[in-house]
Short mmCIF file of C-alpha atoms (C1' of nucleotides) in Angstrom, two decimals:
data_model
loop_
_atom_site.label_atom_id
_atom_site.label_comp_id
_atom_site.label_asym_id
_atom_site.label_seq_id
_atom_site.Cartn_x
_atom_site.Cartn_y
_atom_site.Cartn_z
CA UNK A 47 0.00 0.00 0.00
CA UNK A 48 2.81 1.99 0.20
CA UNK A 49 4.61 2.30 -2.93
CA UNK A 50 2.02 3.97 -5.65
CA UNK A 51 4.39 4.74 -7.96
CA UNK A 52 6.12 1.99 -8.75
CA UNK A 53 4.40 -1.09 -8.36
CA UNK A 54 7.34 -3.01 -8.08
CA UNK A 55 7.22 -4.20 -11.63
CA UNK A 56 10.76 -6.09 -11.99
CA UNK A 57 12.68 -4.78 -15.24
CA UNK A 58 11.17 -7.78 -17.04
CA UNK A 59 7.80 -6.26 -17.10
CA UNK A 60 8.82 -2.89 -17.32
CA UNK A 61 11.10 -4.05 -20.82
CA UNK A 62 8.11 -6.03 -22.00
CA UNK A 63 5.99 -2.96 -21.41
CA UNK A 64 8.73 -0.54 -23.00
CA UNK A 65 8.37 -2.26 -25.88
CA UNK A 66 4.55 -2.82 -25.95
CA UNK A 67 4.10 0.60 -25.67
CA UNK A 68 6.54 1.42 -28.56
CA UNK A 69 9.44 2.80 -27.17
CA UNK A 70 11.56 0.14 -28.80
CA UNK A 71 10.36 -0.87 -31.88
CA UNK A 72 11.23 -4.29 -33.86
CA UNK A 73 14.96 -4.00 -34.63
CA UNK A 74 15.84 -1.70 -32.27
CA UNK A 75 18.90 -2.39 -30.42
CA UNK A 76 18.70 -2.66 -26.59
CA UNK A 77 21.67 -1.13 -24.52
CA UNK A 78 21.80 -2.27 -21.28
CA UNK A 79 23.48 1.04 -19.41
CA UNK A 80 20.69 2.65 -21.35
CA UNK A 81 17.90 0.80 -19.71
CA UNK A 82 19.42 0.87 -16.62
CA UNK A 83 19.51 4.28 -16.27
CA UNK A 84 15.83 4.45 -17.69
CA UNK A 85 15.11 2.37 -15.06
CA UNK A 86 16.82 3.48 -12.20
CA UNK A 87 18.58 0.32 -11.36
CA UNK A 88 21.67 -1.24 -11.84
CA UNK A 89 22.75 -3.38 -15.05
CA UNK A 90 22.38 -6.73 -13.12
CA UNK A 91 18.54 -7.08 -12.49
CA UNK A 92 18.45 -5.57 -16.75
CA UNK A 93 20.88 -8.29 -17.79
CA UNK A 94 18.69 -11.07 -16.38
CA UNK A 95 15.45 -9.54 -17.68
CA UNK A 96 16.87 -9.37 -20.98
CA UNK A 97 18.40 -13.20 -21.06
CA UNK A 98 14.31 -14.12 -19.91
CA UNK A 99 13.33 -11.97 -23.06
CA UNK A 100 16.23 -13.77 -25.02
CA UNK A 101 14.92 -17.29 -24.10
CA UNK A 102 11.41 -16.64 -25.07
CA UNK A 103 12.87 -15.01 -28.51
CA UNK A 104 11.34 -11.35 -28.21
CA UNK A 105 15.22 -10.23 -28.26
CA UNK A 106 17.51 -11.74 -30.81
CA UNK A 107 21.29 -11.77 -30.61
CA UNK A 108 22.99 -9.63 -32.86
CA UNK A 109 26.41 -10.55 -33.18
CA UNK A 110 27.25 -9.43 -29.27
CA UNK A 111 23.99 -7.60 -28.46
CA UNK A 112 20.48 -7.81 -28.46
CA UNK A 113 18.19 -6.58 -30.55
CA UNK A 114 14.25 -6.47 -30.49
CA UNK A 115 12.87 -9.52 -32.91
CA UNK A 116 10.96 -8.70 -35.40
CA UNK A 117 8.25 -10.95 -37.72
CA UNK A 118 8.48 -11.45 -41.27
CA UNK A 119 6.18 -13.19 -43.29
CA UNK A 120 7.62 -16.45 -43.11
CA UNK A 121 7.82 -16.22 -39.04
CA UNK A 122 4.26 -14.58 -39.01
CA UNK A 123 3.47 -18.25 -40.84
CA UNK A 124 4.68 -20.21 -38.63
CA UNK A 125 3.82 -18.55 -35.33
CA UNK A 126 -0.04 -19.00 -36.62
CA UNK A 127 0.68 -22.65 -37.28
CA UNK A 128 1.60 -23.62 -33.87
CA UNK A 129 -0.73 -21.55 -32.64
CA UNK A 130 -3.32 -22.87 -34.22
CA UNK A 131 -2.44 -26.18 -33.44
CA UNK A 132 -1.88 -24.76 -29.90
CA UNK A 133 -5.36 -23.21 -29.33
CA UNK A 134 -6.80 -26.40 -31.27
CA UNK A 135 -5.77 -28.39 -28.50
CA UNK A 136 -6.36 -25.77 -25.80
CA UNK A 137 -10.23 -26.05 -27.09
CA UNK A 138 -10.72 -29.81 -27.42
CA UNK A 139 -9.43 -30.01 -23.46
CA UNK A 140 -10.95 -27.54 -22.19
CA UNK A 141 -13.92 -28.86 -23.76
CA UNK A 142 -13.11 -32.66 -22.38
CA UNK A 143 -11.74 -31.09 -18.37
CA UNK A 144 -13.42 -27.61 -17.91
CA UNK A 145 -15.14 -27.22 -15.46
CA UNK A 146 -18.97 -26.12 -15.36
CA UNK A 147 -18.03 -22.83 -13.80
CA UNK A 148 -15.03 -22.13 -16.33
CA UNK A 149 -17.51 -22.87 -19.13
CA UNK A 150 -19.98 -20.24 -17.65
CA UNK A 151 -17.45 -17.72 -17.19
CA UNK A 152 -16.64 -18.26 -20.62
CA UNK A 153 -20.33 -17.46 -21.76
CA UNK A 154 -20.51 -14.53 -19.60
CA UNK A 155 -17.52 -13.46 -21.19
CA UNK A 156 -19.15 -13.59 -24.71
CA UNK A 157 -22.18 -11.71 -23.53
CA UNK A 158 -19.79 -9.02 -21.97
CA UNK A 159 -17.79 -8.55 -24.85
CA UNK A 160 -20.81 -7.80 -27.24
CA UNK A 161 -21.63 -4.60 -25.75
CA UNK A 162 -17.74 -3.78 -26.40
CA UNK A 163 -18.22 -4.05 -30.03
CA UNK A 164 -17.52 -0.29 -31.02
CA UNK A 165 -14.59 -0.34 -28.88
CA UNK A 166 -11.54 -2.17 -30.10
CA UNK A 167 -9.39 -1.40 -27.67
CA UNK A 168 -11.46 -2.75 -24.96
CA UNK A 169 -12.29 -5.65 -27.05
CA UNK A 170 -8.85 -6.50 -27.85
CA UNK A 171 -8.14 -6.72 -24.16
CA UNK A 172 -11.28 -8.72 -23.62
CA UNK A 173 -9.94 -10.99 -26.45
CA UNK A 174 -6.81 -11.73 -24.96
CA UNK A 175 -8.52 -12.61 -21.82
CA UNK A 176 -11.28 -14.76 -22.96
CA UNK A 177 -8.76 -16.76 -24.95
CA UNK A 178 -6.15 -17.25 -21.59
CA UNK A 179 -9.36 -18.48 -20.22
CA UNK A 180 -9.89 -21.32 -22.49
CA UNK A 181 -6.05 -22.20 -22.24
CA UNK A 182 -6.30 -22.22 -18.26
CA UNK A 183 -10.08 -24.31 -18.52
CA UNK A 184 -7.82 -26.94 -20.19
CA UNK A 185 -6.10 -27.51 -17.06
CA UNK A 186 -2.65 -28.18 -18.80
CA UNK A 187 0.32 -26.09 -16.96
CA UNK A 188 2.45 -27.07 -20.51
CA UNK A 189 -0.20 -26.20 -22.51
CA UNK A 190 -1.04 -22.63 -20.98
CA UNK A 191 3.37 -22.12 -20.69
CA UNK A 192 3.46 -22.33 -24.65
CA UNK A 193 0.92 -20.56 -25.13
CA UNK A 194 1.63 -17.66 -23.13
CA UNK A 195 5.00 -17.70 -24.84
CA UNK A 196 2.80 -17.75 -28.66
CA UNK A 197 1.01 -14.51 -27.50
CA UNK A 198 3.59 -12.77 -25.91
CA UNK A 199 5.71 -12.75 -29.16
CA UNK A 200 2.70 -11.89 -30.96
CA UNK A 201 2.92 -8.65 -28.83
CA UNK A 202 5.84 -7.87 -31.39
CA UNK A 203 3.49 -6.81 -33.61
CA UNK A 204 1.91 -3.24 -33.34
CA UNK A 205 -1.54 -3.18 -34.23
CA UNK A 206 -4.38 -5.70 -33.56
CA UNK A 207 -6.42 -8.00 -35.99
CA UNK A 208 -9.51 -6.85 -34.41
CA UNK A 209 -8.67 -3.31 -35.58
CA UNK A 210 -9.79 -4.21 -39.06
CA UNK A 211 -13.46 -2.84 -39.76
CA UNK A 212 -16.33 -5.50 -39.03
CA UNK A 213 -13.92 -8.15 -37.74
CA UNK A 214 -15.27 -7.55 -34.41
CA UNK A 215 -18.42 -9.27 -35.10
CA UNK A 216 -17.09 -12.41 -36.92
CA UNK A 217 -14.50 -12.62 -34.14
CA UNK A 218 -17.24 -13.06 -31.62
CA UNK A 219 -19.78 -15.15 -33.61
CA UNK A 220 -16.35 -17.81 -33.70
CA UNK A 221 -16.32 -17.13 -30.26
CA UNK A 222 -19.68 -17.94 -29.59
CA UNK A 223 -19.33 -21.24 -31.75
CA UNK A 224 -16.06 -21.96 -29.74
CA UNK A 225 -17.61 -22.11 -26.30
CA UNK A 226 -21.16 -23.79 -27.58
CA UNK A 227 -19.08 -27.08 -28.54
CA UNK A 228 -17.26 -26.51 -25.07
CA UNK A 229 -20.57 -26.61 -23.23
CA UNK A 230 -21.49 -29.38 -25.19
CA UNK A 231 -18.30 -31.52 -24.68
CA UNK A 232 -17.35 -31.83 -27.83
CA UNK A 233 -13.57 -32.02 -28.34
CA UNK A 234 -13.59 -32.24 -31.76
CA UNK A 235 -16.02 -29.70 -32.61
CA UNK A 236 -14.56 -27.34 -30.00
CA UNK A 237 -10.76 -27.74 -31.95
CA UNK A 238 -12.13 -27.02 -35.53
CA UNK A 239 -13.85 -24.27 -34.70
CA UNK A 240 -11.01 -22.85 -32.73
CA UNK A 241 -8.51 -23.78 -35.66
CA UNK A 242 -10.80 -22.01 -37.77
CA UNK A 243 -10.89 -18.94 -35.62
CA UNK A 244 -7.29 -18.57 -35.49
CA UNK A 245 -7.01 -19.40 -38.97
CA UNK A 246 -9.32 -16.43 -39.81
CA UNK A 247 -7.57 -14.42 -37.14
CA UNK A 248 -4.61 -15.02 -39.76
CA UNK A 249 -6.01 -14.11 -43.01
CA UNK A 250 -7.73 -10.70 -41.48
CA UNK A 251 -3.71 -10.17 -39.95
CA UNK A 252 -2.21 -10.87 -44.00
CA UNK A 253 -4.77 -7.97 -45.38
CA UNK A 254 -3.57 -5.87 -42.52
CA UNK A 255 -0.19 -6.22 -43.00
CA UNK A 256 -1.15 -5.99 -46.81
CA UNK A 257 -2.24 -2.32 -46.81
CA UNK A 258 0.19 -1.28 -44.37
CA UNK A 259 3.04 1.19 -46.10
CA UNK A 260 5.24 -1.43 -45.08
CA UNK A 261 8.43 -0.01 -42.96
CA UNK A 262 9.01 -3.49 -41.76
CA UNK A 263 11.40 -5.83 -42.81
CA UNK A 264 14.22 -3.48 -42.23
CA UNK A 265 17.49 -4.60 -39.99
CA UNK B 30 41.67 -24.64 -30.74
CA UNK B 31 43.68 -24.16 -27.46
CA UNK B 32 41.24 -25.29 -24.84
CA UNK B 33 40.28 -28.97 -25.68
CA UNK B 34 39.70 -29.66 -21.71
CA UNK B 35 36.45 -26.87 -21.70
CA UNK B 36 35.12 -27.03 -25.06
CA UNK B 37 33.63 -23.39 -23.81
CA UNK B 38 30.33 -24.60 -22.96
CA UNK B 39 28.50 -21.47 -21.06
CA UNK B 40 27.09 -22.36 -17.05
CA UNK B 41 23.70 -23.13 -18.90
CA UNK B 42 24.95 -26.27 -20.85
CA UNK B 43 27.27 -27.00 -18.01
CA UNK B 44 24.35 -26.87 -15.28
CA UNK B 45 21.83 -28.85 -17.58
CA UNK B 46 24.29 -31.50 -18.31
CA UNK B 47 25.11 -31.70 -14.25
CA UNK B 48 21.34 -32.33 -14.24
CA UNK B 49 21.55 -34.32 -17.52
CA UNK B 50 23.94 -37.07 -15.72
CA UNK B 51 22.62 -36.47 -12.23
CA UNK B 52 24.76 -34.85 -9.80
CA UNK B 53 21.75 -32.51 -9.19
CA UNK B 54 17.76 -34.69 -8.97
CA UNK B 55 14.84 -33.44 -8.71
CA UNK B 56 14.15 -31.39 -5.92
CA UNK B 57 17.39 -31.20 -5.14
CA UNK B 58 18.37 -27.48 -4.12
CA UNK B 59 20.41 -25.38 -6.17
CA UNK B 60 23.35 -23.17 -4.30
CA UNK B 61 25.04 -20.52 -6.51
CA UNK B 62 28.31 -20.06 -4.91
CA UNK B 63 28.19 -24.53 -5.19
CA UNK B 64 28.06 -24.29 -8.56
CA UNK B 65 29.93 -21.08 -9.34
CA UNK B 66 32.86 -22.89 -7.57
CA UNK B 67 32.21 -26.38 -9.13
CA UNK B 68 32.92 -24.59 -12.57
CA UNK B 69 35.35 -22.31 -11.51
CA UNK B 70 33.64 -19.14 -12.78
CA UNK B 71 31.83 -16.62 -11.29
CA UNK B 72 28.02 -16.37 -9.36
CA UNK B 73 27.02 -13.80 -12.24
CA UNK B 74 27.02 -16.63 -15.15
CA UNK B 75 25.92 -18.85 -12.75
CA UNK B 76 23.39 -16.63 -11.84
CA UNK B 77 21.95 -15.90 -15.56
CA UNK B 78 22.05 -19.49 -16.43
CA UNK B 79 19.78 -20.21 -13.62
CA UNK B 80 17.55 -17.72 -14.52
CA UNK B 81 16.92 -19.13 -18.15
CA UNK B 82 16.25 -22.50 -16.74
CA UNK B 83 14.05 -21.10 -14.66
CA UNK B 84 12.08 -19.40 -17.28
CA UNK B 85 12.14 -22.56 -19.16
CA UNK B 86 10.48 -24.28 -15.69
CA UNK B 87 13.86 -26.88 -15.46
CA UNK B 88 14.50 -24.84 -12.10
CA UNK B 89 11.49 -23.48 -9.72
CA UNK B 90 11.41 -21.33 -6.76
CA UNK B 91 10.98 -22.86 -3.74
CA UNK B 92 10.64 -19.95 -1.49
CA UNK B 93 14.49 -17.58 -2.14
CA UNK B 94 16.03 -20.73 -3.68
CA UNK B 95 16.11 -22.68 -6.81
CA UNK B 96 15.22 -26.37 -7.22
CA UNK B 97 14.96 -28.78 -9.66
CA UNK B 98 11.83 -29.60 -10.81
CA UNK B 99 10.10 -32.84 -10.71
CA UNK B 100 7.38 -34.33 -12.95
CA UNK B 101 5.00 -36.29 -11.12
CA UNK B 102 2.11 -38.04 -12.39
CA UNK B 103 -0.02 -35.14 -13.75
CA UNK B 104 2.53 -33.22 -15.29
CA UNK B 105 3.72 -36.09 -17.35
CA UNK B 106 0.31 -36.72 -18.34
CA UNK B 107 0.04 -32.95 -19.56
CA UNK B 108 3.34 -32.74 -20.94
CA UNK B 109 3.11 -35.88 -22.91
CA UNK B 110 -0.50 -34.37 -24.48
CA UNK B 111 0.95 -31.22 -25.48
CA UNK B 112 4.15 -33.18 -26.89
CA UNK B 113 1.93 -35.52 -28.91
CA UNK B 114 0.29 -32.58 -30.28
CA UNK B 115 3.29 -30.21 -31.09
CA UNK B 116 5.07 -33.73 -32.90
CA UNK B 117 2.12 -34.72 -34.63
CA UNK B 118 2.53 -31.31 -36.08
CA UNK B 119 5.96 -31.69 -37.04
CA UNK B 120 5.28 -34.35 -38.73
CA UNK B 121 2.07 -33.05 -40.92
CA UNK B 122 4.47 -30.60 -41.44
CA UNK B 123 7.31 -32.65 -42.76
CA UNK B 124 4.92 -34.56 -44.76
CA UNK B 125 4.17 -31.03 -46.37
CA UNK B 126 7.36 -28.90 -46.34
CA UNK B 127 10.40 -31.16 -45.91
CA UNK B 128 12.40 -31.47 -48.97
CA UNK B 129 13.78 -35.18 -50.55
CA UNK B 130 16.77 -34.91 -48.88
CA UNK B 131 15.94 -34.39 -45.52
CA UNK B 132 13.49 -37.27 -45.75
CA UNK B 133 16.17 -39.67 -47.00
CA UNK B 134 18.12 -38.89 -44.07
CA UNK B 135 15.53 -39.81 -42.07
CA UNK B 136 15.21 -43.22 -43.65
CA UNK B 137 18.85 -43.81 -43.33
CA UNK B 138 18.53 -42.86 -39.84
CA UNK B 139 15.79 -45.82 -39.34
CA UNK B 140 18.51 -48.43 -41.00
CA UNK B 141 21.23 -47.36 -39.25
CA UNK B 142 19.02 -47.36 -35.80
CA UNK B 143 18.23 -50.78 -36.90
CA UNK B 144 22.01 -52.05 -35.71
CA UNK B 145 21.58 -50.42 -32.53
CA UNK B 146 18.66 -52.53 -31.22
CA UNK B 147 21.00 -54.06 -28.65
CA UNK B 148 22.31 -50.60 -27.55
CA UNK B 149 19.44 -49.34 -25.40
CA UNK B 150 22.20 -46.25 -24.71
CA UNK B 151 23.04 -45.69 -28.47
CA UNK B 152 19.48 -46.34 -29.21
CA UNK B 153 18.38 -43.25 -26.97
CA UNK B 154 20.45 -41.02 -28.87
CA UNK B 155 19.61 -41.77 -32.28
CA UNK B 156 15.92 -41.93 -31.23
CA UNK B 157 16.97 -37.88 -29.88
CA UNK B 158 17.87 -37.08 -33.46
CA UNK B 159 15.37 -39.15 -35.43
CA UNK B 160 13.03 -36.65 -33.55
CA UNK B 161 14.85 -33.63 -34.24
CA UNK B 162 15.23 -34.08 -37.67
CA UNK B 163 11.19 -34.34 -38.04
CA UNK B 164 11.20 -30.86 -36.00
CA UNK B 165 13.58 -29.58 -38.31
CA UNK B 166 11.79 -30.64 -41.34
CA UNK B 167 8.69 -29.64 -40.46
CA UNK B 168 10.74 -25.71 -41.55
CA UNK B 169 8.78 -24.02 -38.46
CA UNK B 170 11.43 -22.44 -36.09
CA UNK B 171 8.92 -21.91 -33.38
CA UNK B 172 8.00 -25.36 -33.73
CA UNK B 173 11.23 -26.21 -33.36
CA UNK B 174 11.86 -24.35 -30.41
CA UNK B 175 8.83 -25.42 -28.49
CA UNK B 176 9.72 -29.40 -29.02
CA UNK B 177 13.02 -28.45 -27.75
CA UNK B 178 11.38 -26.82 -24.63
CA UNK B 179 9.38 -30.27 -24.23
CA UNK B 180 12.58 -32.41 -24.92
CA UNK B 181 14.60 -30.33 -22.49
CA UNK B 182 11.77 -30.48 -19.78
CA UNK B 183 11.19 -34.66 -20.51
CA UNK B 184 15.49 -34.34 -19.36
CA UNK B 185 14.01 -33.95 -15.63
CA UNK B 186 13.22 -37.71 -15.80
CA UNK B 187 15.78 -40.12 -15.41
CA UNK B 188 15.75 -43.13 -17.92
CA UNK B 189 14.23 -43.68 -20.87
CA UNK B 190 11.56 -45.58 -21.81
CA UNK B 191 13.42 -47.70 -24.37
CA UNK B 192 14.54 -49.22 -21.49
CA UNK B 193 11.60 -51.68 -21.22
CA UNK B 194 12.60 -54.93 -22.74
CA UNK B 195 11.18 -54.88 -26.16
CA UNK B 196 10.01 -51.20 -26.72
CA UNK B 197 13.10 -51.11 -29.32
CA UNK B 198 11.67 -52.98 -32.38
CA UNK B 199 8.24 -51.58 -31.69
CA UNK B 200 9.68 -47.88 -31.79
CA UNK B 201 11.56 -48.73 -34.74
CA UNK B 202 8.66 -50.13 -36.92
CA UNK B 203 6.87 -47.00 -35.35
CA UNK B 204 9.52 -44.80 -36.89
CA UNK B 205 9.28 -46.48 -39.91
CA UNK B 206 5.48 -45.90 -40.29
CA UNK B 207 6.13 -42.23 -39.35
CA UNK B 208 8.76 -41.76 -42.19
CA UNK B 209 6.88 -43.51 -44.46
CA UNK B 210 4.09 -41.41 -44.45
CA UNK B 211 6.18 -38.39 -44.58
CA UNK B 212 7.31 -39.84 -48.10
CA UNK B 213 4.34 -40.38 -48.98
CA UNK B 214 3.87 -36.55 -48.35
CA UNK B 215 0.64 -37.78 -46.38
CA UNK B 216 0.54 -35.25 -43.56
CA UNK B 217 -2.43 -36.75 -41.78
CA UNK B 218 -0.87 -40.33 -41.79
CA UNK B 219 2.33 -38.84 -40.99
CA UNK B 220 0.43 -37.18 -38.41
CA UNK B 221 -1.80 -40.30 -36.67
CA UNK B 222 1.92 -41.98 -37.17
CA UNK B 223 3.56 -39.93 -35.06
CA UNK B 224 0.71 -39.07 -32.35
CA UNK B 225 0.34 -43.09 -32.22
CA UNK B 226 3.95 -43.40 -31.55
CA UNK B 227 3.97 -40.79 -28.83
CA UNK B 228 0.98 -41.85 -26.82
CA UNK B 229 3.16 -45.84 -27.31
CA UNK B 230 5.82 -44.03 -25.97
CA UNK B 231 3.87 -42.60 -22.39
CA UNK B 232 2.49 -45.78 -22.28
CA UNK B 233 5.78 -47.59 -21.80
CA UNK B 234 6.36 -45.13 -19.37
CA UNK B 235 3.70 -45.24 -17.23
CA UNK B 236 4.67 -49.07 -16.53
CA UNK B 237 8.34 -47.82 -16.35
CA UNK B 238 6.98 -46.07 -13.21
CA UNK B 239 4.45 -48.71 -12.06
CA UNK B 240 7.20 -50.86 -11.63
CA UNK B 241 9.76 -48.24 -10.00
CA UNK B 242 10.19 -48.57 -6.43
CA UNK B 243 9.28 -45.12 -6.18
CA UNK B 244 11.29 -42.82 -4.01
CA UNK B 245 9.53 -39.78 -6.03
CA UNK B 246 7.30 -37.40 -5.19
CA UNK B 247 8.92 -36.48 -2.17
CA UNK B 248 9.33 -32.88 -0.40
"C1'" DC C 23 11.12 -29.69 30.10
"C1'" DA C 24 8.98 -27.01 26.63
"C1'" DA C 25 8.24 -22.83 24.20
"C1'" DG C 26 9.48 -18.40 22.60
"C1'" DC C 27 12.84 -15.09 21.52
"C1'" DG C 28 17.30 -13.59 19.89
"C1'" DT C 29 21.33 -14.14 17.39
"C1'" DA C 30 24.46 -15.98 14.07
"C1'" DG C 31 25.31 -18.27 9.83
"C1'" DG C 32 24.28 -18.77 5.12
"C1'" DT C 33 22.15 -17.48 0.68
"C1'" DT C 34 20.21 -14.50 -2.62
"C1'" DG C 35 19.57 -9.77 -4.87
"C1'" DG C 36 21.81 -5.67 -6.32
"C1'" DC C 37 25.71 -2.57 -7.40
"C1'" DG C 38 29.97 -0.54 -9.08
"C1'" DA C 39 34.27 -1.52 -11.37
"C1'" DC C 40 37.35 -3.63 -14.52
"C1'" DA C 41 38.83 -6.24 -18.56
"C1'" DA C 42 38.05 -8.00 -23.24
"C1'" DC C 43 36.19 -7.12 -27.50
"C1'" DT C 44 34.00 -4.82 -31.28
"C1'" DT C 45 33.16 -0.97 -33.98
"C1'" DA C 46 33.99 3.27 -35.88
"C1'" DA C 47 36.44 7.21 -36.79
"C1'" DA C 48 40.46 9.76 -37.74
"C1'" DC C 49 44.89 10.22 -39.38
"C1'" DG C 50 48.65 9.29 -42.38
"C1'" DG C 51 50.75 7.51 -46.47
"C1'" DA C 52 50.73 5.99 -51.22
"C1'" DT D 40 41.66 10.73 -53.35
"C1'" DC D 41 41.49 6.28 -51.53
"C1'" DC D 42 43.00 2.69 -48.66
"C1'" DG D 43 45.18 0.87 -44.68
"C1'" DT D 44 46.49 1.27 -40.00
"C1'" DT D 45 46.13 2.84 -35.53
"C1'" DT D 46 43.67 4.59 -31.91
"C1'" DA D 47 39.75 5.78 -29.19
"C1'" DA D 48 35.09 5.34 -27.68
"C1'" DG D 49 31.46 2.34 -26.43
"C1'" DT D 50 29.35 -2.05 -24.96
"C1'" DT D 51 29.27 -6.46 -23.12
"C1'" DG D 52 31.03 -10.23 -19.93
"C1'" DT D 53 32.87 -11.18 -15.51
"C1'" DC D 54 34.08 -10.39 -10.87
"C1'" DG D 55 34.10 -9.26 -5.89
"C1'" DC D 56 31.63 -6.81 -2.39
"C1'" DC D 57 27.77 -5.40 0.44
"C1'" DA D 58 23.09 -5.32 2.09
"C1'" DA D 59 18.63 -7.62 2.89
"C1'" DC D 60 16.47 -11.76 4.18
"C1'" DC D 61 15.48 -16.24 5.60
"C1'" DT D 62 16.66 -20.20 8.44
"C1'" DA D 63 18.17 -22.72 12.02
"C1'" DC D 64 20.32 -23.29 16.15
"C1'" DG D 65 20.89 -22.06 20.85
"C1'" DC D 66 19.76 -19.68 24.91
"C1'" DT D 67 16.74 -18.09 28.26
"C1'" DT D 68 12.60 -18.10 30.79
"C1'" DG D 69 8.18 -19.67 32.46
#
DNA sequence: CAAGCGTAGGTTGGCGACAACTTAAACGGA
DNA sequence: TCCGTTTAAGTTGTCGCCAACCTACGCTTG
């Protein structure tokens, strides 16, 4: 209750947030005095945050330093293909070992997020959240680990696929299909129609990335 | 080419192979200046290899201190369904992507493995690289890097399950099937191949442990 | 004799400093 | 003017030290 100001986020978070928020941008290189001093701590706790961000492949060596990963088309690819896969599975156990009351949330969440439809913002938290749901009502620790690892480096790419003008609605009609084979047990069901989801989630991302100007790519 | 005695392996590799060979079990604690003075360097390296296998859940926090994690009955369970999964992929994927050559190597692989059915050591090697060479095939890096993550976390537990009297000509005709397919370019056989072989593969292992004494689970 | 408190030992987290290395710039010579 | 060499600045890797904290043992007291 005391400390307002800084609520103790380590230097992982605050990194992770640095570069959510755009103040390093895909490519950028990361200097560790620099942070430190940005941070008001010392290079040690910075060094360890940024080998944790080096394991999970946000930051990519660079002959002796570290640089912030970026996604190609190729990598964009392949992160959707083990996501998919992922998520797939995520659905078919949640649907086989969720609980009642992690099913309900899950329909609560649906009926939530409608009214959030003119708000992408809000919906693309409520997005994030109502998936972590289904990986946690799957009641795999493995499962949920790689998954939060998928998303995070997803967070290497700026803008949202739900920013895309009447996305929103398909996005939550999937949704809605999702969680009715959950409730009805139905593995199968429940990991097409999250494959499919994701799969949409892609092509909606490729015409995003399509009209962008395009100042990617670049070391 | 001057130091042949440390082939300048960094305190991660060094740590996970103490682990590897078992100087340090599962939930066995972890001391810093113990292992900074067992390698002759430093508690910083120490310090940042620890870190990344914590992040990779090798090593978790048992109040202040590191130990090394164990796998009881549950998390192989989950692991094993989330590695049956993530391979399966691989393999679909291989079917798909993986060019001639890298599927004739895996078919040599499966003859030369075939001379090493009385090598259950040998055998546990090859069997290592038979499966890496389907990740690598597959062309997916983040597929690659999660199957590594699984691989690294099945290192917690102690033998292998082509221990069991047996398992070796089974796994081989099981690798053959897998590769097969893959020719083929059937990515759903290659697929059902490779899930089959997996969920074989916990199976032997689950009467592995049935018949261990058990002195797990402990602490 | 038991229980609670205090102290001492040990371990982890953080910091500043130094050495090794890489990169880049500047200077000099052809 | 261009290329090579030398030098200097900057960054990372490693180290030893100190403070905070947790634990466990021992002592004291009821």
């Amino acid at each position: 209750m005391s400390e307002i100001r800084t609520p103790h986020k380590d230097a992982y978070g605050l990194i992770l947030e640095a570069i959510d928020v755009g103040i390093y941008r895909p490519g950028d290189r990361l200097v560790e005095s620099e942070l430190a001093e940005r941070f008001g701590v010392s290079r040690t706790p910075i060094r360890e945050a940024l080998q944790r961000l080096e394991t999970q492949t946000l930051l990519i060596r660079d002959g002796r330093s570290l640089i912030v990963g970026a996604l190609d088309h190729n990598q964009l690819s392949e992160l959707y293909a083990v996501r998919a896969e992922l998520e797939g599975l995520a659905a078919r156990l949640a649907a086989q070992h969720g609980t009642p009351e992690e099913v309900r949330v899950l329909r609560k969440m649906i009926s939530a997020d409608r009214k959030l439809i003119d708000d992408p913002e809000a919906l693309s938290l409520a997005n994030r959240r109502f998936h972590k749901q289904i990986h946690l009502a799957s009641h795999n620790r493995y499962l949920v680990q790689q998954l939060d690892l998928v998303h995070r480096t997803m967070a290497l790419l700026a803008t949202t696929s739900l920013a895309v003008e009447g996305r929103s609605q398909g996005a939550l009609d999937e949704h809605d299909a999702i969680v009715t084979a959950i409730e009805n047990g139905n593995g199968d069901a429940a990991y097409a129609a999250l494959k499919k989801h994701i799969s949409m989630a892609f092509e909606t991302r490729l015409e995003l990335d399509a009209d962008q100007p395009e100042f990617s790519g670049s070391l």
